[in-house]
Short mmCIF file of C-alpha atoms in Angstrom, two decimals:
data_model
loop_
_atom_site.label_atom_id
_atom_site.label_comp_id
_atom_site.label_asym_id
_atom_site.label_seq_id
_atom_site.Cartn_x
_atom_site.Cartn_y
_atom_site.Cartn_z
CA MET A 1 0.00 0.00 0.00
CA GLY A 2 1.30 3.47 -0.92
CA SER A 3 1.42 6.65 1.08
CA ILE A 4 -1.72 8.41 2.24
CA GLN A 5 -1.21 11.13 -0.39
CA SER A 6 -0.97 8.65 -3.26
CA THR A 7 -4.02 6.75 -1.99
CA MET A 8 -5.99 10.01 -1.76
CA ALA A 9 -4.94 10.98 -5.29
CA GLY A 10 -5.79 7.52 -6.59
CA CYS A 11 -9.34 7.56 -5.26
CA GLY A 12 -10.06 11.16 -6.32
CA PHE A 13 -10.36 12.43 -2.75
CA LYS A 14 -11.53 16.04 -2.39
CA SER A 15 -11.65 18.07 0.80
CA ALA A 16 -14.87 19.89 1.72
CA GLY A 17 -13.59 23.13 0.19
CA GLU A 18 -12.79 21.43 -3.11
CA ARG A 19 -16.19 19.78 -3.59
CA PRO A 20 -18.97 21.62 -5.42
CA GLY A 21 -21.72 23.14 -3.32
CA CYS A 22 -24.19 26.03 -3.17
CA ARG A 23 -21.37 28.34 -2.13
CA ASP A 24 -19.77 28.08 -5.59
CA CYS A 25 -22.93 27.55 -7.67
CA LYS A 26 -23.99 30.41 -9.91
CA HIS A 27 -27.46 30.25 -8.30
CA GLY A 28 -26.17 30.37 -4.71
CA GLN A 29 -26.16 33.73 -2.94
CA GLN A 30 -24.92 34.68 0.50
CA GLU A 31 -27.50 36.70 2.41
CA TYR A 32 -27.67 38.40 5.78
CA SER A 33 -30.65 38.24 8.13
CA ASP A 34 -32.74 41.36 8.42
CA ARG A 35 -32.00 41.80 12.11
CA MET A 36 -29.99 44.29 14.10
CA PRO A 37 -26.47 43.42 15.30
CA PRO A 38 -25.31 41.42 17.18
CA TYR A 39 -28.01 39.07 15.86
CA ASP A 40 -27.33 39.50 12.15
CA LYS A 41 -26.17 36.28 10.61
CA ALA A 42 -24.95 35.24 7.16
CA GLY A 43 -26.75 32.44 5.37
CA TRP A 44 -27.20 31.08 1.86
CA LYS A 45 -30.14 31.17 -0.52
CA CYS A 46 -30.78 29.46 -3.84
CA LYS A 47 -31.72 32.19 -6.33
CA ARG A 48 -33.02 29.60 -8.79
CA TYR A 49 -35.58 28.02 -6.45
CA GLY A 50 -35.90 30.70 -3.77
CA PHE A 51 -35.25 28.74 -0.57
CA ARG A 52 -32.55 28.80 2.10
CA VAL A 53 -29.67 26.35 1.72
CA THR A 54 -26.36 25.62 3.41
CA ALA A 55 -23.04 26.47 1.76
CA MET A 56 -22.13 22.80 1.23
CA ALA A 57 -25.55 21.66 0.01
CA ILE A 58 -25.88 20.67 -3.66
CA CYS A 59 -28.67 19.71 -6.06
CA ASP A 60 -28.96 18.11 -9.49
CA THR A 61 -29.08 21.51 -11.19
CA TYR A 62 -25.74 22.75 -9.78
CA GLU A 63 -23.88 25.08 -12.16
CA SER A 64 -20.35 26.22 -11.38
CA LYS A 65 -19.67 29.95 -11.03
CA LYS A 66 -16.42 29.39 -12.93
CA GLY A 67 -18.33 28.67 -16.14
CA ALA A 68 -20.81 31.50 -15.55
CA THR A 69 -20.48 34.90 -17.12
CA THR A 70 -21.89 37.74 -15.09
#
C-alpha cells in the first residue's frame, strides 16, 4: 500500500472546500438576516428556487460559477 497522499490521489479524494456546493454555484447567494447586530447572521439562498440552503448543500441543477459569465 502506498502513502496516504498517493491513496488520496488515486481515489479522487476532495476536501470539503474542493467539492462543489451552493457556495460556488452560480445560483447560490450569501444573504444576511434582516435583524440588528449582534443578531445578524450570514446564510445562503438558492436564487433559482428561492429557498434557504447551506453552503455545502448541492442539487442536481448545480452550475459552477467558474463557467458563468456575469
